[in-house]
PDB file of C-alpha atoms in Angstrom:
ATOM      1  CA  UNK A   1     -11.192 -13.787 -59.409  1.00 40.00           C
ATOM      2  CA  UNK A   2      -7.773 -12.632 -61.621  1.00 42.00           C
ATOM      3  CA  UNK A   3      -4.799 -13.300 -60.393  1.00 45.00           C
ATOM      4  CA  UNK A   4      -1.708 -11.213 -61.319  1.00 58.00           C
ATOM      5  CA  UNK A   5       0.225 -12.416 -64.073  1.00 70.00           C
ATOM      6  CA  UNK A   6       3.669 -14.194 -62.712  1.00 76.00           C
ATOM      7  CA  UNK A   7       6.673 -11.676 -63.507  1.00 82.00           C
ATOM      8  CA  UNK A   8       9.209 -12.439 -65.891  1.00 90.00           C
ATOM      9  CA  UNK A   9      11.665 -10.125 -64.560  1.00 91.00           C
ATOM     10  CA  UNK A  10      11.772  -9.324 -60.838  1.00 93.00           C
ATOM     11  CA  UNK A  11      14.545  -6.857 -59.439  1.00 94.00           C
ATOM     12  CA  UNK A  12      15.683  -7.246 -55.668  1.00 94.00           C
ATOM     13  CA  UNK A  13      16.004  -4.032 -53.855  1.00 95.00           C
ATOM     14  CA  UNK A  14      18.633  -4.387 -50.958  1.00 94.00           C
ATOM     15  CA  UNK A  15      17.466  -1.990 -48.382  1.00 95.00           C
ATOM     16  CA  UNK A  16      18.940  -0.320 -44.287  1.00 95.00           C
ATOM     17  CA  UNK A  17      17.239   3.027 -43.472  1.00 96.00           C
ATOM     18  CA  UNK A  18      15.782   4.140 -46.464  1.00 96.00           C
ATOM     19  CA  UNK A  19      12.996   5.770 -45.996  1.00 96.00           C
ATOM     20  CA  UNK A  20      13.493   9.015 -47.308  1.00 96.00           C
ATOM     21  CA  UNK A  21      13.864   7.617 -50.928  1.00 95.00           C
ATOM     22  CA  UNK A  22      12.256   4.258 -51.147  1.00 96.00           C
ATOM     23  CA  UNK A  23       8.934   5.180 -52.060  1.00 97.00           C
ATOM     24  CA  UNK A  24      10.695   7.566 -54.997  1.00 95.00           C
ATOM     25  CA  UNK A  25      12.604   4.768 -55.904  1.00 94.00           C
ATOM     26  CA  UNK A  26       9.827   2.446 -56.190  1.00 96.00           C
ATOM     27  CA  UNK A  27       7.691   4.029 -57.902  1.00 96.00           C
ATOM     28  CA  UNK A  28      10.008   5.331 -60.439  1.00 93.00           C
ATOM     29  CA  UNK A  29      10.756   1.852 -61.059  1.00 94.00           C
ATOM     30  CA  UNK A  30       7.640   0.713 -61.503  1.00 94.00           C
ATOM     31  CA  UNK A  31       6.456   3.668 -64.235  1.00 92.00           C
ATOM     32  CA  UNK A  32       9.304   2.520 -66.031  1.00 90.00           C
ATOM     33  CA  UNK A  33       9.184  -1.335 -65.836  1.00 91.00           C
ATOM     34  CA  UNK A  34       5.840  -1.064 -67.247  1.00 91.00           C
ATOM     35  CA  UNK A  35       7.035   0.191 -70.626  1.00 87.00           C
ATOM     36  CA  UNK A  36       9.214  -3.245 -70.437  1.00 84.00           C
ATOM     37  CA  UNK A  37       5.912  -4.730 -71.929  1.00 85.00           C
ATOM     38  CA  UNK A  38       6.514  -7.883 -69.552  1.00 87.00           C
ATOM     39  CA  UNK A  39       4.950  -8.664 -65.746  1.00 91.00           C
ATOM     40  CA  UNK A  40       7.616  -7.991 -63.217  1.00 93.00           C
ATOM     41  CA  UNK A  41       8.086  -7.620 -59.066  1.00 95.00           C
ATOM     42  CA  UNK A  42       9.945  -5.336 -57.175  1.00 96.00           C
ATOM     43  CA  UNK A  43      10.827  -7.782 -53.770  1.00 97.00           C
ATOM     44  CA  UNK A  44      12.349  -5.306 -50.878  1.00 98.00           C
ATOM     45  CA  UNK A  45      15.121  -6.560 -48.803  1.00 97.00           C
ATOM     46  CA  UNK A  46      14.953  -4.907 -45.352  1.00 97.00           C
ATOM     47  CA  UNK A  47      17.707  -5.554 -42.870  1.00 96.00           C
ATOM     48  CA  UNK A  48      15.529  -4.404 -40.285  1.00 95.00           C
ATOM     49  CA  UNK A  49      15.553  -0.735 -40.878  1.00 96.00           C
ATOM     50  CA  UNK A  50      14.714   1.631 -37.715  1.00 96.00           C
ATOM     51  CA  UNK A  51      13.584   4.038 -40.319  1.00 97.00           C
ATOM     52  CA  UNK A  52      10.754   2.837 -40.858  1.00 97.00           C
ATOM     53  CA  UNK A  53      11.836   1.735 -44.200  1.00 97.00           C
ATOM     54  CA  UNK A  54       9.540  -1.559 -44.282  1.00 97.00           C
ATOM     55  CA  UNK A  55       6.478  -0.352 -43.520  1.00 97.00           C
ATOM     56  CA  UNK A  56       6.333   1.990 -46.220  1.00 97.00           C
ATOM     57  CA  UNK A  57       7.320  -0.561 -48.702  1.00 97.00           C
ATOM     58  CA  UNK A  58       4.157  -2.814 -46.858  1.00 97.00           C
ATOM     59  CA  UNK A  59       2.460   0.321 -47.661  1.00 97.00           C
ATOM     60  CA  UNK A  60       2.847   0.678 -50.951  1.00 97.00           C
ATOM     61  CA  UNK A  61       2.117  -2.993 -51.811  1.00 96.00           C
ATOM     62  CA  UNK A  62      -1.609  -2.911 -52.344  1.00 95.00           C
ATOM     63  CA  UNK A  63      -0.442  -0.224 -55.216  1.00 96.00           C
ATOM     64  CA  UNK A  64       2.568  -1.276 -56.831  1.00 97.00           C
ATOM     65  CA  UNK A  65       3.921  -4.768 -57.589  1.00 96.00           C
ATOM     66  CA  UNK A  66       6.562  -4.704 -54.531  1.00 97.00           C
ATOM     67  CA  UNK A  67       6.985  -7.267 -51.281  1.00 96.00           C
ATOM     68  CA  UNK A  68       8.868  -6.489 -48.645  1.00 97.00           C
ATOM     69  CA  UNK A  69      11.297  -9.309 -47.033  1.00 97.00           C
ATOM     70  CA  UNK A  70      12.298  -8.081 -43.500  1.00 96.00           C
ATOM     71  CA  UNK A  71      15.452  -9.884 -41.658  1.00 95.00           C
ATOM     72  CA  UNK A  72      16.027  -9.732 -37.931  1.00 93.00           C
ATOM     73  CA  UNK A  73      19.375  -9.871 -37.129  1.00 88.00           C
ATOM     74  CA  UNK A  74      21.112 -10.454 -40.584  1.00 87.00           C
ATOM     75  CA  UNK A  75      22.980  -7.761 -42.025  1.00 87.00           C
ATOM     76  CA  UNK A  76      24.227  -6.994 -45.735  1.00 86.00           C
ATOM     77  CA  UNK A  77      24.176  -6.254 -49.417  1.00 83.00           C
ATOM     78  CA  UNK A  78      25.101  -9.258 -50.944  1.00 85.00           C
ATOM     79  CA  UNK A  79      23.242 -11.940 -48.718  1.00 89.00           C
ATOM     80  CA  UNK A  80      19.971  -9.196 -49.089  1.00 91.00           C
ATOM     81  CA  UNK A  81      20.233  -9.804 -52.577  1.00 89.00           C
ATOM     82  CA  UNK A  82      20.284 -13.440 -52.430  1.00 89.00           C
ATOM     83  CA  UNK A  83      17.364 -13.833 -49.987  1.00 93.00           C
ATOM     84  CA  UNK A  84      15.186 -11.829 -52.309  1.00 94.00           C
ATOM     85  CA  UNK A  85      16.645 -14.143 -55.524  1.00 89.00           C
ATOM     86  CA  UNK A  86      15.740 -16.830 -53.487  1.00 91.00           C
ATOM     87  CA  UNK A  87      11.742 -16.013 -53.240  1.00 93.00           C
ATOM     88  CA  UNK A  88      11.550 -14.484 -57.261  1.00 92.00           C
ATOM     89  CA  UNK A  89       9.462 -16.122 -59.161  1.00 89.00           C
ATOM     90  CA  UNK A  90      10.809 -14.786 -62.620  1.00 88.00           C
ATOM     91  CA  UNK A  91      12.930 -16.254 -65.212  1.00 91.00           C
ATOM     92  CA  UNK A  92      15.320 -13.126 -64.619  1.00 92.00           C
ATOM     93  CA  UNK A  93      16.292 -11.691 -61.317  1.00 93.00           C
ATOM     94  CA  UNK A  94      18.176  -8.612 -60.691  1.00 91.00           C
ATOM     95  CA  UNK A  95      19.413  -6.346 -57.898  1.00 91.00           C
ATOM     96  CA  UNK A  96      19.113  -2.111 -58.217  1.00 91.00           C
ATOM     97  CA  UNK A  97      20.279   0.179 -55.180  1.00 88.00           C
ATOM     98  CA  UNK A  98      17.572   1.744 -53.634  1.00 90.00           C
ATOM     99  CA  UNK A  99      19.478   5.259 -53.465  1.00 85.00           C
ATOM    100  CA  UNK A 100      18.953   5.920 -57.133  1.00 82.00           C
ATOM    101  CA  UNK A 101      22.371   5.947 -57.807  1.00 77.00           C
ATOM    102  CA  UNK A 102      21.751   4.060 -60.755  1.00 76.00           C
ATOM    103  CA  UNK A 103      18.023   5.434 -62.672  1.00 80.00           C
ATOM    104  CA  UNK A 104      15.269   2.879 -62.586  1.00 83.00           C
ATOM    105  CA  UNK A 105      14.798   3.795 -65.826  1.00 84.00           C
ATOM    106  CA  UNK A 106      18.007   1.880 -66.733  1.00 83.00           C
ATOM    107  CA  UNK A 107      16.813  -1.403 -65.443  1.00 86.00           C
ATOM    108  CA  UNK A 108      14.272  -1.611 -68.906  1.00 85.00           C
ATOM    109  CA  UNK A 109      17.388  -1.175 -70.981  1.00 84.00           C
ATOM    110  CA  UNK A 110      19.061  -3.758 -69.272  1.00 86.00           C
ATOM    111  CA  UNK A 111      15.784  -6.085 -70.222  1.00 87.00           C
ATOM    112  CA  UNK A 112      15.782  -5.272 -73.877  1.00 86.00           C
ATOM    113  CA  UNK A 113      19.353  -5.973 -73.857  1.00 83.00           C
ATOM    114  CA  UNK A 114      18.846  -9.367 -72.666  1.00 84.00           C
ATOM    115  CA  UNK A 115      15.682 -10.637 -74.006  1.00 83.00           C
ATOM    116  CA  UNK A 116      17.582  -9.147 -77.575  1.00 81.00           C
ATOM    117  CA  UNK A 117      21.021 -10.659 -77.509  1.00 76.00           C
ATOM    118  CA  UNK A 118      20.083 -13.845 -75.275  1.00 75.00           C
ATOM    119  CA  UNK A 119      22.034 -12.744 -72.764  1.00 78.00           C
ATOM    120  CA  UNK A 120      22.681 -14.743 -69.579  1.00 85.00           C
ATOM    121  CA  UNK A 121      23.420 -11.583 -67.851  1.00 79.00           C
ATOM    122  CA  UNK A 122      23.558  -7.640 -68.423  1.00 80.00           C
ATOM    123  CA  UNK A 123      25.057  -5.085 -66.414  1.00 75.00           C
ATOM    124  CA  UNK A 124      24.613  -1.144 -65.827  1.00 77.00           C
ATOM    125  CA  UNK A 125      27.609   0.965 -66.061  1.00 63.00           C
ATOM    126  CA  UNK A 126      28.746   4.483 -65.148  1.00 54.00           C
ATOM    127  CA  UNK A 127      31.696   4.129 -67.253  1.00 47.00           C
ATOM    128  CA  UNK A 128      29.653   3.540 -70.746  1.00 52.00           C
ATOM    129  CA  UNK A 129      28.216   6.479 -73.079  1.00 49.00           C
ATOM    130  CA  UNK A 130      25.363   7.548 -70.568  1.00 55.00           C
ATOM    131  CA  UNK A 131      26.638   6.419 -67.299  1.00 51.00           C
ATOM    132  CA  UNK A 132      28.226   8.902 -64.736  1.00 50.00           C
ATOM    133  CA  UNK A 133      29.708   9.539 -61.456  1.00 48.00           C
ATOM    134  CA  UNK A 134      28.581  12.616 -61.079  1.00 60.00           C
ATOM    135  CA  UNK A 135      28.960  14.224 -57.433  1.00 59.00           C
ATOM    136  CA  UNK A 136      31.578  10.973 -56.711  1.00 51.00           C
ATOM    137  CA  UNK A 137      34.355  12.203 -54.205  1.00 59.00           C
ATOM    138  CA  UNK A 138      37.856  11.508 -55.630  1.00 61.00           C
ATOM    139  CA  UNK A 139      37.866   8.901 -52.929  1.00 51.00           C
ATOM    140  CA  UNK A 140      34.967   7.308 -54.235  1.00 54.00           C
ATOM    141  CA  UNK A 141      36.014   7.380 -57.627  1.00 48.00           C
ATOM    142  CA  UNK A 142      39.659   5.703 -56.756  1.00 51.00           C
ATOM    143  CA  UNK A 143      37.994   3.024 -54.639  1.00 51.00           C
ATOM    144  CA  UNK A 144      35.364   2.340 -57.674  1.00 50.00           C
ATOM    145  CA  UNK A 145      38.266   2.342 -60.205  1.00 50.00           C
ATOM    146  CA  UNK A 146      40.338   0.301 -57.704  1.00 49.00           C
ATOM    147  CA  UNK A 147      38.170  -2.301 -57.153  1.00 53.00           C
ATOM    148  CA  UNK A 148      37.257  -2.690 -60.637  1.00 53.00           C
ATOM    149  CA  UNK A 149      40.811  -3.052 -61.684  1.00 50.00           C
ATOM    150  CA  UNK A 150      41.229  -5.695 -58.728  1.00 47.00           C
ATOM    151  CA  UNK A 151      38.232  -7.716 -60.412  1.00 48.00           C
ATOM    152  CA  UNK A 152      39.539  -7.619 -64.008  1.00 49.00           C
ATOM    153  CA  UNK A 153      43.204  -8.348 -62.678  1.00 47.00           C
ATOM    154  CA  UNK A 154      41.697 -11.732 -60.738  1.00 44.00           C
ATOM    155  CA  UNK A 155      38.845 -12.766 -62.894  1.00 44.00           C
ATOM    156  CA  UNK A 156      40.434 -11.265 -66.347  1.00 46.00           C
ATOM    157  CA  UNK A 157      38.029 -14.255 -68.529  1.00 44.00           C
ATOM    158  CA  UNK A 158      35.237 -13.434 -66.177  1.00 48.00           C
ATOM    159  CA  UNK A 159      35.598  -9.724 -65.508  1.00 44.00           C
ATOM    160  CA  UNK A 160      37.541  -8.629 -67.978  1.00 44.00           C
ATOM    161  CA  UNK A 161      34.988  -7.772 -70.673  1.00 47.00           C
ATOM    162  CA  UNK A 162      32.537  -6.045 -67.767  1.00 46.00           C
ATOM    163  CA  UNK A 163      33.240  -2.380 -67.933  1.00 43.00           C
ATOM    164  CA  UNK A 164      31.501  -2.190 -63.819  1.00 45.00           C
ATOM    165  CA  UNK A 165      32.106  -4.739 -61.517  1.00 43.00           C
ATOM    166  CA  UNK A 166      31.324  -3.060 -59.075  1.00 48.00           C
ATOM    167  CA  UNK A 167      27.475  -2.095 -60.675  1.00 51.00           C
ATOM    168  CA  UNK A 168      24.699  -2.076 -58.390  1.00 64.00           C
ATOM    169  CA  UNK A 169      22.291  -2.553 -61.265  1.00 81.00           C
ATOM    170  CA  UNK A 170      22.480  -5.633 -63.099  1.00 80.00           C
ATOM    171  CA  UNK A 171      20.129  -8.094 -64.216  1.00 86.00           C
ATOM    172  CA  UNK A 172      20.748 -12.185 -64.408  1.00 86.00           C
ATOM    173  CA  UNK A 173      19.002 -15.595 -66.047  1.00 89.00           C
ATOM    174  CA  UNK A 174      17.921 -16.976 -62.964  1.00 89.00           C
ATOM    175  CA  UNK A 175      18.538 -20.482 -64.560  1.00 88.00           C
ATOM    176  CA  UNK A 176      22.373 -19.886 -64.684  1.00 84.00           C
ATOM    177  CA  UNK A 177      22.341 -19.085 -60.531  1.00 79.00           C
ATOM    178  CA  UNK A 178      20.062 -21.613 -59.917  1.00 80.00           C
ATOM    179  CA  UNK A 179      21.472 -24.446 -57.641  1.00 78.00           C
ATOM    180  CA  UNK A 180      24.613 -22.717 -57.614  1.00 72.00           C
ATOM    181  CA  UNK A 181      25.701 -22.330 -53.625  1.00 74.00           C
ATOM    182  CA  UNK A 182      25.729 -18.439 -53.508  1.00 68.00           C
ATOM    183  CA  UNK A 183      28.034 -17.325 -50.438  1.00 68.00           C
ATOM    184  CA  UNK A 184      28.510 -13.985 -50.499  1.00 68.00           C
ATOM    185  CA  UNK A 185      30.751 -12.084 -48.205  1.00 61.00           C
ATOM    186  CA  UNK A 186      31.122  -7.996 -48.424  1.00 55.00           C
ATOM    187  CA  UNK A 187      28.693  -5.841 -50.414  1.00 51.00           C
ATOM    188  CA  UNK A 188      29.365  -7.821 -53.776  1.00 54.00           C
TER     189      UNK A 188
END
């Protein structure tokens, strides 16, 4: 009897009424995490969907590496993220939106980046050579450029060399989060 190799790299995949796109998004993710050359785990964060959305990720699990988490009752981005850091079994742990805002394919960049430099953390961003905000209402583009300029302004030694704070698509060491008490409030 094999048992699946345990994944080095496992992204968390925040989702609320998804269904149109999570199976695309899934399985775009995993054609291109294979080329990573390294076992990894998709872990779905449901806040309870009425969608549907969880029970085509519990679908798709006897095909693809993916696990759904379901909460009842909780609600939001960045505690959805940390539940699913919480169960990953890999050294790194990362978060991607499940809207494919940012290309799966990105997320194996973001590996080679930080198995290559010995990075403790490496971020997506739509304002680098290759990034976009394509179809972005001017709204959306203020309140993006806003909110990273808030970031830099009160983190500048933190934030200040991170080109998006706001990413949805980064990936993280999960030894520098461990024990750390992770509170998040908002969607970041």
């Amino acid at each position: 009897c094999s048992h699946p190799a345990v994944p080095r790299t496992v992204v968390v995949i925040p989702t609320y009424n998804e269904a149109p796109v999570v199976e695309i998004t899934l399985r775009r993710a995993t054609e291109f995490l294979k080329t990573a050359g390294e076992p990894f785990e998709l872990i779905v964060v449901d806040d309870d969907s009425p969608d549907g959305t969880a029970a085509i990720v519990e679908g798709l699990a006897a095909e693809l590496p993916v696990r759904v988490i379901c909460r009842k009752g909780e609600r939001g981005l960045a505690t959805a993220v940390v539940r699913g850091w919480g169960a990953a079994r890999g050294d790194v742990v990362g978060v991607m939106d499940a809207d494919l805002q940012h290309p799966p394919e990105v997320v194996c960049q973001l590996i080679k980046a930080l198995r290559a430099e010995d990075a403790d953390i490496a971020v997506a961003s739509r304002y680098l050579p290759g990034g976009g905000t394509e179809g972005w209402s001017q709204f959306r583009l203020i309140v993006s450029w806003a909110g990273m300029r808030l970031g830099t302004v009160a983190l500048p030694w933190t934030l200040g060399a991170v080109s998006d704070s706001g990413s949805g698509l980064f990936l993280v060491r999960k030894r520098v989060i461990e024990g750390a008490d992770l509170k998040p409030r908002g969607i970041k």
